[in-house]
Backbone as JSON, one array per atom type, in Angstrom:
{
  "sequence": "MAFGRLLLLCNFSYYLGPLQVSFIKMGKDVAKYAVILALIIFSFTAGLGRLYQYYDGMVQVDPSTGDKVQQVSSFVGPLSTARTLFWALFCMSPLESTDVVIENRARGAVNTHGFTQAVGALCFAVFHVICVVLVLNMLVSSTTNTLQKVIDNVNVEWTYSLTEVQLNYLAQSTLPPPLNLIPTVSGYRFVSEWIRYLVAPPGTKRNKWSLMYCCYKDHAHEKCAEKNFPIVMSQLVQRYFREKEQKSEENNHISQLDSLRKELLECKTAVRRLMEENTQTDTVVP",
  "N": [[-39.73, -5.68, 151.41], [-41.88, -6.52, 152.91], [-41.7, -9.35, 152.78], [-39.22, -9.56, 153.94], [-39.74, -9.11, 156.59], [-40.48, -11.53, 157.55], [-38.18, -12.68, 158.46], [-38.02, -12.29, 161.15], [-39.27, -14.44, 162.23], [-37.3, -16.3, 162.54], [-36.34, -16.04, 165.09], [-37.69, -17.78, 166.73], [-36.39, -20.15, 166.64], [-33.86, -22.05, 168.23], [-31.34, -22.27, 167.17], [-31.23, -20.55, 164.95], [-32.11, -18.19, 166.04], [-30.13, -16.68, 167.7], [-28.43, -15.97, 165.57], [-30.1, -14.31, 164.1], [-30.42, -12.18, 165.91], [-27.76, -11.31, 166.02], [-27.49, -10.52, 163.37], [-29.16, -8.25, 163.23], [-27.9, -6.52, 165.06], [-25.39, -6.28, 163.84], [-26.17, -4.93, 161.55], [-26.73, -2.42, 162.65], [-24.14, -1.66, 163.39], [-22.97, -1.46, 160.85], [-24.44, 0.69, 159.84], [-23.5, 2.77, 161.49], [-20.77, 2.94, 160.72], [-21.18, 3.58, 158.1], [-21.83, 6.26, 158.09], [-19.36, 7.45, 158.73], [-17.86, 6.62, 156.49], [-19.29, 7.96, 154.49], [-18.72, 10.65, 155.09], [-15.94, 10.67, 154.66], [-15.79, 9.99, 151.91], [-17.17, 12.18, 150.85], [-15.42, 14.29, 151.49], [-13.05, 13.63, 150.04], [-14.18, 13.64, 147.54], [-14.77, 16.34, 147.16], [-12.15, 17.39, 147.13], [-10.66, 15.99, 145.06], [-12.4, 16.36, 142.89], [-12.28, 19.13, 142.6], [-9.61, 19.33, 141.85], [-9.37, 18.01, 139.36], [-11.27, 19.11, 137.68], [-10.56, 21.04, 135.86], [-9.54, 19.74, 133.66], [-11.58, 18.63, 132.23], [-13.02, 17.08, 129.46], [-10.79, 17.49, 127.82], [-8.57, 16.77, 125.1], [-5.77, 15.04, 123.94], [-3.36, 15.01, 121.37], [-1.2, 12.86, 119.74], [1.77, 13.92, 118.29], [3.37, 12.44, 116.53], [2.12, 10.01, 115.77], [-0.54, 10.69, 115.62], [-2.54, 9.8, 117.24], [-5.34, 10.06, 119.44], [-5.99, 10.98, 122.77], [-8.23, 11.04, 125.34], [-9.31, 12.81, 128.25], [-9.88, 10.98, 131.19], [-13.05, 10.45, 132.64], [-13.25, 10.14, 135.43], [-12.76, 11.74, 137.72], [-13.64, 14.26, 137.06], [-15.97, 15.54, 137.73], [-18.41, 16.14, 140.4], [-20.33, 14.03, 140.74], [-19.29, 11.9, 139.2], [-16.84, 11.61, 140.5], [-17.61, 10.85, 143.11], [-18.86, 8.42, 142.48], [-16.68, 6.96, 141.45], [-15.02, 6.82, 143.75], [-16.67, 5.4, 145.46], [-16.9, 2.84, 144.24], [-14.27, 2.24, 144.44], [-13.97, 1.35, 147.01], [-14.55, -1.32, 146.83], [-12.5, -2.18, 145.32], [-12.8, -1.79, 142.53], [-12.17, 0.19, 140.75], [-10.34, 1.65, 138.06], [-6.72, 1.98, 137.69], [-5.97, 3.97, 135.98], [-7.49, 6.14, 136.54], [-6.44, 8.39, 137.76], [-4.9, 9.63, 135.86], [-3.71, 12.44, 134.0], [-4.73, 14.36, 131.31], [-3.92, 16.73, 128.98], [-4.48, 19.42, 126.68], [-2.71, 19.91, 123.54], [0.07, 22.13, 122.96], [0.51, 25.3, 121.21], [2.18, 24.83, 118.96], [1.9, 22.15, 118.65], [3.26, 20.68, 120.51], [3.61, 18.28, 123.14], [2.07, 18.64, 126.2], [2.49, 18.23, 129.68], [1.21, 17.68, 132.95], [2.7, 16.8, 135.42], [3.01, 17.14, 138.2], [0.43, 17.69, 139.14], [-0.83, 15.27, 138.47], [0.63, 13.55, 140.14], [-0.13, 14.47, 142.68], [-2.88, 13.87, 142.58], [-2.76, 11.06, 142.34], [-1.56, 10.46, 144.79], [-3.53, 11.35, 146.63], [-5.59, 9.59, 145.94], [-4.41, 7.17, 146.69], [-4.14, 7.57, 149.45], [-6.83, 7.66, 150.12], [-7.55, 4.99, 149.63], [-6.03, 3.72, 151.62], [-7.15, 4.76, 153.98], [-9.93, 4.12, 153.83], [-10.25, 1.45, 152.72], [-8.29, -0.09, 154.05], [-8.24, 0.75, 156.79], [-10.92, 1.65, 157.78], [-12.72, -0.33, 156.8], [-11.58, -2.65, 157.87], [-11.88, -2.04, 160.56], [-14.66, -2.11, 160.67], [-15.11, -4.84, 160.15], [-13.91, -5.92, 162.44], [-15.57, -4.84, 164.42], [-18.08, -5.99, 163.82], [-17.42, -8.68, 164.2], [-16.84, -8.65, 166.94], [-19.36, -7.98, 167.91], [-20.87, -10.25, 167.17], [-19.53, -12.16, 168.74], [-20.13, -11.27, 171.33], [-22.92, -11.69, 171.4], [-23.0, -14.47, 171.14], [-21.62, -15.27, 173.45], [-23.36, -14.36, 175.41], [-25.77, -15.69, 174.95], [-28.13, -16.72, 176.05], [-29.44, -14.61, 177.42], [-29.62, -12.59, 175.4], [-30.94, -13.88, 173.23], [-33.28, -14.84, 174.47], [-34.49, -12.46, 175.34], [-34.99, -11.2, 172.84], [-36.67, -13.12, 171.69], [-38.87, -13.02, 173.43], [-39.72, -10.42, 172.95], [-40.57, -10.58, 170.27], [-42.64, -12.44, 170.52], [-44.46, -11.04, 172.19], [-45.05, -8.99, 170.44], [-46.43, -10.32, 168.39], [-48.52, -11.4, 169.84], [-49.91, -9.14, 170.54], [-51.22, -8.34, 168.27], [-53.83, -9.3, 166.04], [-53.61, -10.26, 163.52], [-51.76, -11.98, 160.93], [-48.16, -11.93, 160.35], [-46.75, -9.6, 157.92], [-45.96, -10.84, 154.62], [-48.23, -12.33, 155.0], [-50.45, -11.29, 156.13], [-52.27, -10.53, 154.26], [-53.97, -12.59, 153.87], [-57.24, -13.4, 154.72], [-58.49, -13.73, 158.05], [-60.2, -15.51, 160.73], [-60.6, -13.91, 162.98], [-60.43, -11.43, 161.77], [-62.76, -11.36, 160.13], [-64.64, -11.43, 162.2], [-64.12, -9.01, 163.49], [-64.81, -7.16, 161.48], [-67.54, -7.68, 161.19], [-68.47, -6.97, 163.76], [-67.82, -4.26, 163.69], [-69.51, -3.27, 161.67], [-71.95, -3.87, 162.86], [-71.89, -2.28, 165.16], [-71.84, 0.14, 163.88], [-74.36, 0.35, 162.73], [-76.13, 0.06, 164.94], [-75.1, 1.72, 167.41], [-73.72, 1.16, 170.65], [-73.78, 2.58, 174.01], [-71.2, 2.76, 175.1], [-69.3, 2.36, 173.1], [-67.96, 3.47, 170.02], [-67.84, 3.69, 166.49], [-65.1, 4.45, 164.42], [-63.01, 5.98, 161.85], [-59.91, 6.25, 160.2], [-56.99, 7.34, 158.33], [-54.66, 6.18, 159.27], [-55.31, 4.08, 161.09], [-57.39, 2.87, 159.82], [-60.38, 1.16, 160.08], [-61.74, 1.26, 163.27], [-62.66, 0.77, 166.75], [-63.83, 2.97, 169.2], [-63.44, 3.1, 172.59], [-65.06, 4.07, 175.52], [-64.2, 3.6, 178.16], [-61.51, 3.24, 177.76], [-60.53, 5.78, 177.27], [-60.93, 6.9, 179.78], [-59.16, 5.32, 181.19], [-56.77, 6.12, 180.02], [-56.63, 8.73, 180.99], [-56.37, 8.28, 183.74], [-54.01, 6.89, 183.85], [-51.43, 8.34, 184.04], [-51.67, 9.27, 186.71], [-51.84, 6.94, 188.23], [-49.35, 5.81, 187.61], [-47.59, 7.72, 188.73], [-48.24, 7.42, 191.44], [-47.4, 4.77, 191.84], [-44.64, 5.09, 191.41], [-43.99, 6.83, 193.52], [-44.61, 5.13, 195.69], [-42.68, 3.19, 195.28], [-40.26, 4.59, 195.76], [-40.73, 5.29, 198.39], [-40.78, 2.81, 199.72], [-38.16, 2.09, 199.18], [-36.74, 4.03, 200.65], [-37.54, 3.3, 203.24], [-36.35, 0.77, 203.45], [-33.67, 1.53, 203.28], [-33.45, 3.06, 205.64], [-33.93, 1.05, 207.56], [-31.69, -0.53, 207.09], [-29.74, 1.26, 207.9], [-30.32, 1.47, 210.66], [-29.76, -1.14, 211.43], [-27.02, -1.28, 210.87], [-26.12, 0.66, 212.69], [-26.78, -0.59, 215.13], [-25.08, -2.79, 214.96], [-22.57, -1.53, 215.03], [-22.73, -0.38, 217.62], [-22.85, -2.7, 219.16], [-20.32, -3.76, 218.61], [-18.75, -1.78, 219.85], [-19.54, -2.08, 222.54], [-18.55, -4.64, 223.05], [-15.83, -4.16, 222.76], [-15.46, -2.39, 224.94], [-16.05, -4.1, 227.03], [-14.01, -6.02, 226.86], [-11.86, -4.32, 227.37], [-12.37, -3.5, 230.02], [-12.19, -5.97, 231.32], [-9.51, -6.52, 230.89], [-8.32, -4.5, 232.39], [-9.16, -5.22, 234.99], [-7.8, -7.65, 235.29], [-5.17, -6.72, 235.24], [-5.17, -5.2, 237.64], [-5.58, -7.15, 239.58], [-3.2, -8.56, 239.3], [-1.3, -6.66, 240.16], [-2.11, -6.33, 242.84], [-1.41, -8.78, 244.0], [1.34, -8.77, 243.8], [2.36, -6.56, 245.35], [2.28, -7.02, 248.37]],
  "CA": [[-39.78, -5.34, 152.84], [-42.88, -7.37, 153.56], [-41.14, -10.69, 152.94], [-38.09, -9.47, 154.86], [-40.23, -9.16, 157.97], [-40.57, -12.94, 157.95], [-36.94, -13.08, 159.1], [-38.21, -12.28, 162.59], [-39.7, -15.78, 162.67], [-36.12, -17.1, 162.89], [-36.09, -15.94, 166.52], [-38.32, -18.89, 167.44], [-35.48, -21.28, 166.6], [-32.73, -21.91, 169.14], [-30.11, -22.19, 166.39], [-31.28, -19.38, 164.08], [-32.43, -16.98, 166.81], [-28.94, -15.86, 167.95], [-27.93, -15.4, 164.32], [-30.98, -13.2, 163.76], [-30.05, -11.06, 166.79], [-26.46, -10.81, 165.55], [-27.7, -9.85, 162.09], [-29.71, -6.91, 163.49], [-26.87, -5.71, 165.7], [-24.38, -5.98, 162.83], [-26.73, -3.88, 160.7], [-26.52, -1.15, 163.34], [-22.72, -1.31, 163.26], [-22.73, -1.01, 159.47], [-25.02, 2.03, 159.7], [-22.59, 3.72, 162.14], [-19.59, 3.15, 159.89], [-21.58, 4.2, 156.83], [-21.74, 7.72, 158.27], [-17.95, 7.82, 158.62], [-17.47, 6.46, 155.09], [-19.91, 9.03, 153.7], [-17.95, 11.88, 155.31], [-14.63, 10.55, 153.99], [-16.01, 10.06, 150.47], [-17.54, 13.56, 150.51], [-14.24, 15.16, 151.56], [-12.18, 13.35, 148.9], [-14.89, 14.07, 146.33], [-14.57, 17.78, 147.0], [-10.76, 17.69, 146.77], [-10.28, 15.46, 143.73], [-13.2, 17.02, 141.87], [-11.71, 20.46, 142.36], [-8.3, 19.2, 141.23], [-9.45, 17.5, 137.98], [-12.34, 19.7, 136.88], [-9.97, 21.86, 134.79], [-9.19, 18.89, 132.51], [-12.79, 17.99, 131.72], [-13.22, 17.13, 128.02], [-9.56, 17.76, 127.06], [-8.08, 15.71, 124.21], [-4.35, 15.21, 123.57], [-3.04, 14.37, 120.1], [0.21, 12.5, 119.6], [2.21, 14.54, 117.02], [4.03, 11.49, 115.63], [1.17, 9.01, 115.26], [-1.87, 11.27, 115.44], [-3.54, 9.18, 118.12], [-5.99, 10.99, 120.37], [-6.23, 10.48, 124.13], [-9.17, 11.93, 126.02], [-9.25, 12.78, 129.71], [-10.81, 10.05, 131.83], [-14.1, 11.18, 133.37], [-13.42, 9.57, 136.77], [-12.73, 12.76, 138.76], [-13.86, 15.58, 136.47], [-17.18, 16.13, 138.29], [-18.74, 15.61, 141.72], [-21.02, 12.74, 140.69], [-18.35, 10.88, 138.73], [-15.83, 11.39, 141.54], [-18.23, 10.05, 144.18], [-19.07, 7.07, 141.96], [-15.38, 6.28, 141.39], [-14.55, 6.54, 145.1], [-17.51, 4.35, 146.05], [-16.5, 1.54, 143.72], [-12.9, 1.97, 144.9], [-14.06, 0.58, 148.25], [-14.59, -2.73, 146.47], [-11.37, -2.4, 144.4], [-13.35, -1.91, 141.18], [-11.85, 1.39, 139.98], [-9.06, 1.46, 137.35], [-5.6, 2.8, 138.1], [-5.85, 5.11, 135.05], [-8.41, 7.22, 136.93], [-5.71, 9.58, 138.19], [-4.1, 10.19, 134.76], [-4.04, 13.79, 133.56], [-4.59, 14.58, 129.87], [-4.07, 18.17, 128.68], [-4.4, 19.71, 125.25], [-1.38, 20.24, 123.0], [0.41, 23.55, 122.85], [0.2, 25.92, 119.92], [2.95, 24.2, 117.89], [1.67, 20.72, 118.66], [4.07, 19.99, 121.51], [2.84, 17.59, 124.18], [2.18, 19.28, 127.5], [2.17, 17.32, 130.79], [1.11, 18.22, 134.31], [3.12, 15.68, 136.25], [2.8, 17.41, 139.62], [-1.0, 17.51, 139.4], [-1.11, 13.84, 138.42], [1.21, 12.94, 141.33], [-0.99, 14.81, 143.82], [-4.11, 13.09, 142.47], [-2.47, 9.66, 142.68], [-1.32, 10.39, 146.24], [-4.83, 11.45, 147.3], [-6.31, 8.35, 145.7], [-3.78, 6.14, 147.52], [-4.51, 7.84, 150.85], [-8.22, 7.24, 150.26], [-7.56, 3.53, 149.74], [-5.49, 3.32, 152.92], [-8.09, 5.13, 155.04], [-11.22, 3.42, 153.74], [-10.16, 0.0, 152.49], [-7.44, -0.75, 155.04], [-8.57, 1.09, 158.18], [-12.33, 1.67, 158.15], [-13.35, -1.62, 156.53], [-11.08, -3.6, 158.87], [-12.56, -1.7, 161.81], [-16.02, -2.63, 160.56], [-15.06, -6.3, 160.32], [-13.63, -6.2, 163.85], [-16.75, -4.51, 165.22], [-19.1, -7.02, 163.61], [-16.96, -9.91, 164.86], [-17.02, -8.45, 168.37], [-20.8, -8.05, 168.18], [-21.25, -11.66, 167.09], [-18.98, -12.87, 169.89], [-20.91, -10.88, 172.51], [-24.21, -12.37, 171.36], [-22.78, -15.9, 171.39], [-21.26, -15.45, 174.86], [-24.52, -14.06, 176.25], [-26.85, -16.1, 174.06], [-29.38, -16.95, 176.79], [-30.12, -13.33, 177.68], [-29.89, -11.89, 174.15], [-31.95, -14.57, 172.43], [-34.53, -14.89, 175.23], [-35.11, -11.13, 175.28], [-35.5, -10.98, 171.49], [-37.8, -14.02, 171.49], [-40.0, -12.48, 174.18], [-40.2, -9.22, 172.25], [-41.31, -11.01, 169.07], [-43.88, -13.07, 170.97], [-45.37, -9.99, 172.62], [-45.49, -8.25, 169.26], [-47.43, -11.11, 167.67], [-49.7, -11.57, 170.69], [-50.66, -7.89, 170.6], [-52.0, -8.15, 167.05], [-54.66, -10.45, 165.7], [-53.35, -10.67, 162.14], [-50.49, -12.63, 160.67], [-47.14, -10.96, 159.93], [-46.69, -9.4, 156.48], [-47.1, -10.56, 153.74], [-49.32, -13.26, 155.24], [-51.63, -10.57, 156.63], [-53.24, -10.39, 153.17], [-54.92, -13.71, 153.95], [-58.27, -13.11, 155.73], [-58.56, -14.63, 159.2], [-61.5, -15.55, 161.41], [-60.71, -12.73, 163.84], [-60.7, -10.29, 160.91], [-64.19, -11.37, 159.8], [-65.39, -11.08, 163.39], [-63.96, -7.57, 163.73], [-65.6, -6.42, 160.48], [-68.96, -7.84, 161.52], [-68.75, -6.13, 164.93], [-67.74, -2.85, 163.32], [-70.75, -2.95, 160.95], [-73.07, -3.92, 163.81], [-71.85, -1.07, 165.99], [-72.13, 1.29, 163.04], [-75.81, 0.41, 162.55], [-76.74, 0.3, 166.25], [-73.98, 1.95, 168.32], [-74.03, 1.17, 172.08], [-73.37, 3.81, 174.7], [-69.77, 2.77, 175.48], [-68.43, 2.16, 171.97], [-68.28, 4.22, 168.81], [-67.02, 3.31, 165.34], [-64.39, 5.55, 163.79], [-62.2, 5.63, 160.71], [-58.8, 7.17, 159.94], [-56.03, 6.82, 157.36], [-53.62, 5.41, 159.94], [-55.84, 2.86, 161.71], [-58.52, 2.38, 159.02], [-61.6, 1.03, 160.87], [-61.46, 0.88, 164.65], [-63.71, 1.09, 167.72], [-63.41, 3.86, 170.27], [-64.03, 2.7, 173.86], [-65.1, 5.16, 176.5], [-63.4, 3.27, 179.34], [-60.1, 3.41, 177.44], [-60.2, 7.19, 177.49], [-60.82, 7.08, 181.22], [-57.92, 4.68, 181.62], [-55.66, 6.97, 179.6], [-56.54, 9.86, 181.9], [-55.91, 7.83, 185.06], [-52.72, 6.2, 183.77], [-50.33, 9.1, 184.66], [-51.84, 9.35, 188.16], [-51.48, 5.63, 188.8], [-47.9, 5.63, 187.49], [-46.93, 8.56, 189.73], [-48.42, 6.79, 192.75], [-46.51, 3.61, 191.91], [-43.27, 5.57, 191.56], [-43.85, 7.31, 194.9], [-44.57, 3.99, 196.59], [-41.39, 2.53, 195.12], [-39.23, 5.35, 196.48], [-41.02, 5.22, 199.82], [-40.28, 1.51, 200.2], [-36.7, 2.12, 199.11], [-36.26, 4.8, 201.79], [-37.73, 2.5, 204.44], [-35.31, -0.25, 203.5], [-32.39, 2.17, 203.6], [-33.47, 3.39, 207.06], [-33.75, -0.18, 208.32], [-30.28, -0.93, 206.98], [-28.96, 2.17, 208.75], [-30.52, 1.07, 212.06], [-29.03, -2.4, 211.66], [-25.59, -0.96, 210.92], [-25.86, 1.34, 213.96], [-26.79, -1.6, 216.19], [-23.85, -3.58, 214.84], [-21.45, -0.72, 215.53], [-22.88, -0.29, 219.07], [-22.49, -4.0, 219.72], [-18.86, -3.87, 218.57], [-18.19, -0.89, 220.87], [-19.74, -2.7, 223.85], [-17.6, -5.75, 223.19], [-14.5, -3.58, 223.0], [-15.43, -1.88, 226.32], [-16.04, -5.26, 227.93], [-12.65, -6.58, 226.84], [-10.95, -3.37, 228.04], [-12.61, -3.59, 231.47], [-11.64, -7.26, 231.78], [-8.06, -6.4, 230.89], [-7.95, -3.67, 233.55], [-9.35, -6.01, 236.2], [-6.7, -8.61, 235.38], [-3.95, -5.99, 235.64], [-5.29, -4.82, 239.04], [-5.35, -8.35, 240.41], [-1.78, -8.89, 239.28], [-0.58, -5.69, 241.01], [-2.44, -6.6, 244.25], [-0.66, -9.96, 244.47], [2.79, -8.49, 243.8], [2.72, -5.53, 246.34], [2.64, -7.55, 249.68]],
  "C": [[-40.78, -6.21, 153.58], [-42.34, -8.77, 153.79], [-39.94, -10.68, 153.89], [-38.51, -9.52, 156.31], [-40.37, -10.6, 158.46], [-39.27, -13.44, 158.59], [-37.06, -13.08, 160.62], [-38.68, -13.63, 163.12], [-38.51, -16.68, 162.99], [-35.81, -17.05, 164.38], [-36.71, -17.09, 167.3], [-37.43, -20.14, 167.44], [-34.28, -21.02, 167.5], [-31.42, -21.74, 168.38], [-30.08, -20.94, 165.5], [-31.55, -18.08, 164.84], [-31.22, -16.12, 167.13], [-28.34, -15.25, 166.7], [-28.79, -14.22, 163.87], [-30.66, -11.97, 164.62], [-28.72, -10.46, 166.36], [-26.6, -10.05, 164.24], [-28.23, -8.42, 162.29], [-28.65, -6.0, 164.11], [-25.75, -5.36, 164.73], [-24.87, -4.9, 161.86], [-26.58, -2.5, 161.32], [-25.06, -0.71, 163.26], [-22.4, -0.81, 161.86], [-23.29, 0.4, 159.26], [-24.12, 3.09, 160.35], [-21.38, 4.01, 161.26], [-19.94, 3.75, 158.54], [-21.54, 5.72, 156.92], [-20.3, 8.18, 158.12], [-17.48, 7.71, 157.16], [-18.06, 7.56, 154.21], [-19.15, 10.35, 153.86], [-16.6, 11.83, 154.6], [-14.79, 10.67, 152.48], [-16.36, 11.48, 150.05], [-16.31, 14.47, 150.51], [-13.3, 14.91, 150.38], [-12.86, 13.71, 147.58], [-14.69, 15.56, 146.08], [-13.14, 18.1, 146.55], [-10.39, 17.23, 145.38], [-11.12, 16.09, 142.62], [-12.71, 18.41, 141.54], [-10.38, 20.39, 141.62], [-8.39, 18.85, 139.75], [-10.51, 18.19, 137.13], [-11.79, 20.57, 135.74], [-9.74, 21.04, 133.52], [-10.4, 18.2, 131.9], [-12.91, 18.19, 130.21], [-11.97, 17.39, 127.21], [-9.12, 16.52, 126.29], [-6.65, 16.04, 123.82], [-4.05, 14.39, 122.33], [-1.55, 14.1, 120.05], [0.73, 13.04, 118.28], [2.82, 13.55, 116.04], [3.04, 10.52, 114.99], [-0.21, 9.58, 114.99], [-2.95, 10.64, 116.29], [-4.07, 10.21, 119.11], [-6.26, 10.28, 121.69], [-7.1, 11.49, 124.85], [-9.06, 11.74, 127.53], [-10.31, 11.83, 130.27], [-11.78, 10.83, 132.7], [-14.3, 10.66, 134.79], [-13.55, 10.65, 137.83], [-13.04, 14.16, 138.22], [-15.11, 16.27, 137.02], [-17.51, 15.53, 139.64], [-19.38, 14.23, 141.68], [-20.08, 11.63, 140.24], [-17.28, 10.59, 139.77], [-16.39, 10.54, 142.67], [-18.46, 8.62, 143.74], [-17.75, 6.29, 141.91], [-14.87, 5.91, 142.77], [-15.38, 5.44, 145.77], [-17.1, 2.97, 145.56], [-15.05, 1.22, 144.06], [-12.89, 1.24, 146.23], [-14.04, -0.91, 147.99], [-13.51, -3.09, 145.44], [-11.85, -2.61, 142.96], [-13.13, -0.64, 140.36], [-10.5, 1.21, 139.31], [-7.97, 2.39, 137.86], [-5.43, 4.02, 137.2], [-6.77, 6.26, 135.42], [-7.69, 8.5, 137.28], [-4.86, 10.18, 137.07], [-4.63, 11.54, 134.35], [-3.75, 13.91, 132.07], [-4.89, 16.04, 129.6], [-3.85, 18.39, 127.19], [-2.98, 20.09, 124.84], [-1.17, 21.75, 122.99], [0.15, 24.05, 121.43], [0.92, 25.25, 118.77], [2.81, 22.68, 117.9], [2.49, 19.95, 119.67], [3.18, 19.4, 122.59], [3.12, 18.26, 125.53], [1.75, 18.29, 128.59], [2.12, 18.09, 132.1], [1.42, 17.09, 135.29], [2.85, 15.89, 137.73], [1.33, 17.21, 140.0], [-1.38, 16.03, 139.42], [-0.54, 13.13, 139.65], [0.36, 13.24, 142.57], [-2.29, 14.02, 143.78], [-3.9, 11.63, 142.82], [-2.23, 9.49, 144.17], [-2.63, 10.46, 147.02], [-5.64, 10.17, 147.13], [-5.74, 7.2, 146.54], [-4.12, 6.33, 148.99], [-5.96, 7.43, 151.1], [-8.32, 5.73, 150.4], [-7.07, 3.08, 151.11], [-6.5, 3.6, 154.03], [-9.34, 4.25, 155.01], [-11.05, 1.91, 153.67], [-9.38, -0.69, 153.6], [-7.93, -0.5, 156.46], [-10.06, 0.91, 158.48], [-12.99, 0.31, 157.93], [-12.86, -2.69, 157.5], [-11.67, -3.31, 160.25], [-13.99, -2.22, 161.81], [-16.06, -4.14, 160.75], [-14.8, -6.66, 161.78], [-14.85, -5.92, 164.72], [-17.85, -5.56, 165.05], [-18.7, -8.35, 164.25], [-17.14, -9.82, 166.37], [-18.5, -8.53, 168.75], [-21.3, -9.48, 168.16], [-20.75, -12.44, 168.3], [-19.73, -12.53, 171.17], [-22.25, -11.59, 172.55], [-24.05, -13.86, 171.66], [-22.44, -16.15, 172.85], [-22.45, -15.25, 175.78], [-25.81, -14.47, 175.53], [-28.16, -16.28, 174.81], [-30.15, -15.66, 177.0], [-30.53, -12.67, 176.37], [-31.03, -12.56, 173.38], [-33.28, -14.63, 173.17], [-35.25, -13.55, 175.2], [-35.72, -10.87, 173.91], [-36.71, -11.87, 171.21], [-39.04, -13.52, 172.21], [-40.58, -11.25, 173.5], [-41.03, -9.58, 171.02], [-42.65, -11.64, 169.47], [-44.9, -12.03, 171.43], [-45.9, -9.18, 171.44], [-46.58, -9.0, 168.5], [-48.68, -11.36, 168.51], [-50.55, -10.3, 170.74], [-51.52, -7.65, 169.37], [-52.72, -9.46, 166.69], [-54.42, -10.95, 164.3], [-51.99, -11.33, 162.03], [-49.46, -11.6, 160.25], [-47.15, -10.79, 158.42], [-45.7, -10.37, 155.84], [-48.28, -11.51, 153.95], [-50.57, -12.56, 155.78], [-52.64, -10.3, 155.52], [-54.26, -11.51, 153.17], [-55.96, -13.39, 155.02], [-58.28, -14.18, 156.82], [-59.95, -14.57, 159.83], [-61.68, -14.33, 162.29], [-60.98, -11.48, 163.01], [-62.16, -10.21, 160.49], [-65.02, -10.96, 161.02], [-65.3, -9.58, 163.7], [-64.79, -6.75, 162.75], [-67.08, -6.51, 160.79], [-69.33, -7.0, 162.74], [-68.74, -4.66, 164.56], [-68.99, -2.43, 162.57], [-71.94, -2.93, 161.91], [-73.09, -2.69, 164.71], [-72.11, 0.19, 165.19], [-73.63, 1.46, 162.86], [-76.5, 0.75, 163.87], [-75.64, 0.51, 167.28], [-74.44, 1.89, 169.78], [-73.53, 2.45, 172.73], [-71.89, 3.9, 174.99], [-68.82, 2.65, 174.32], [-68.92, 2.97, 170.78], [-67.32, 3.79, 167.7], [-66.4, 4.55, 164.72], [-63.54, 5.03, 162.65], [-61.13, 6.68, 160.52], [-57.86, 6.52, 158.94], [-54.98, 5.93, 158.0], [-54.13, 4.08, 160.45], [-57.0, 2.24, 160.93], [-59.77, 2.33, 159.91], [-61.25, 0.55, 162.28], [-62.63, 1.33, 165.52], [-63.11, 1.92, 168.84], [-64.17, 3.48, 171.54], [-63.97, 3.86, 174.83], [-64.23, 4.86, 177.7], [-61.9, 3.37, 179.06], [-59.66, 4.85, 177.61], [-60.04, 7.47, 178.98], [-59.53, 6.47, 181.75], [-56.7, 5.51, 181.22], [-55.52, 8.19, 180.5], [-55.98, 9.45, 183.26], [-54.53, 7.2, 185.03], [-51.58, 7.03, 184.37], [-50.44, 9.18, 186.18], [-51.42, 8.05, 188.82], [-49.97, 5.42, 188.74], [-47.15, 6.49, 188.5], [-47.06, 7.98, 191.13], [-47.53, 5.56, 192.9], [-45.05, 4.03, 192.09], [-43.03, 6.08, 192.98], [-43.78, 6.16, 195.89], [-43.23, 3.26, 196.48], [-40.3, 3.26, 195.89], [-39.47, 5.34, 197.99], [-40.51, 3.9, 200.41], [-38.75, 1.46, 200.17], [-36.11, 2.9, 200.28], [-36.42, 4.03, 203.09], [-36.67, 1.41, 204.56], [-33.95, 0.34, 203.84], [-32.31, 2.57, 205.07], [-33.28, 2.15, 207.93], [-32.3, -0.66, 208.25], [-29.39, -0.04, 207.82], [-29.09, 1.81, 210.22], [-29.74, -0.2, 212.38], [-27.53, -2.15, 211.75], [-25.22, -0.24, 212.2], [-25.85, 0.37, 215.13], [-25.53, -2.46, 216.14], [-22.65, -2.82, 215.37], [-21.51, -0.57, 217.05], [-22.49, -1.59, 219.76], [-20.96, -4.19, 219.72], [-18.21, -2.99, 219.63], [-18.36, -1.47, 222.27], [-18.79, -3.86, 224.07], [-16.19, -5.24, 223.45], [-14.39, -3.04, 224.42], [-15.35, -3.03, 227.32], [-14.66, -5.88, 228.0], [-11.66, -5.65, 227.53], [-11.11, -3.43, 229.56], [-12.03, -4.88, 232.03], [-10.11, -7.2, 231.84], [-7.58, -5.58, 232.09], [-8.1, -4.44, 234.86], [-8.23, -7.03, 236.37], [-5.41, -7.93, 235.79], [-4.0, -5.59, 237.11], [-5.06, -6.0, 239.96], [-3.89, -8.74, 240.44], [-0.98, -7.94, 240.16], [-0.86, -5.93, 242.49], [-1.67, -7.8, 244.78], [0.83, -9.68, 244.55], [3.17, -7.55, 244.93], [3.01, -6.12, 247.72], [3.97, -8.29, 249.63]]
}
C-alpha cells in the first residue's frame, strides 16, 4: 500500500496523468459492479448449495466393474459453492461440477437423479449467462465509457487531479510513503522545536502528544481561528446572497425599462399611424 501511493506521482506527467485518473475512476466502476456480482453469487450459492447438499459424500459403485464414483464437492456446501461460482467467472470451473452421484440401491442397482442434475446444470448455465455474458460485458462497457470521458475532457480532469495532488503535497512537509521513512531537514527542525518548547514553553504554544498525530504543537491563535471560522463563513455566505439579490433586482429594473421603452415605441408608431390616416381623410372629404 505504501509503494502503491507512489502511483499518484504519475499525475505530474501529461501522458500518464490522464491514465492515472482513468485508473481511479475505473476502480470505482469495478467496486460498483462487485456489489452486484456478490449478490448474484450469494443467491446462486444458496440455491445450488441447497440442491446438492443431500449428495454430500455419496459414493456410487458400478455393479459390473466395481469402480467407485464419488460426488464432486463443487456444490455440496456454501463455501465450496461460492468458490466454484467465483472461479466460474473466469471460466475455470469444470463441467462435471453439476453431476449428481447417488448411492446404489439395496440390490446394487444404479440409481440416478436426472431431473436434479438437469436443474443444477440449468442453474449453472443461467449463472454463466448472467455474470459472464451480461455483467462482465456491462463492466467492460462502463470502463470504456469512463476512459473515453476522461480522454475527451482531459484538460479539466487531469488539471483538477494534478492540482489536488499538488495541494496535498504542499500541505505536508514530508515525502510521500514509503519515502517518508527518510529523515528530512524540516523533520529535524520540527523535532528540535518540539523539544525546545517542551523544555521552555512560550505563552502561545504548547507541546502535545497523541496516538493519531504523535508529536504536535498546539497554537492558541488556531483555537481562536476555529471559533471565528463559522462566523466568518456565515457572513461570507450572507454577503454572497445579498450581492446576488442586488444583481437580480438590477436585472429586473433593466428588463422593466426595456419593456417600457418598447411600449413607448409602440405608442409612438400607433399615434403616427393615426395622424397619417387623419390627414388622408381630410384631403379626400373636400
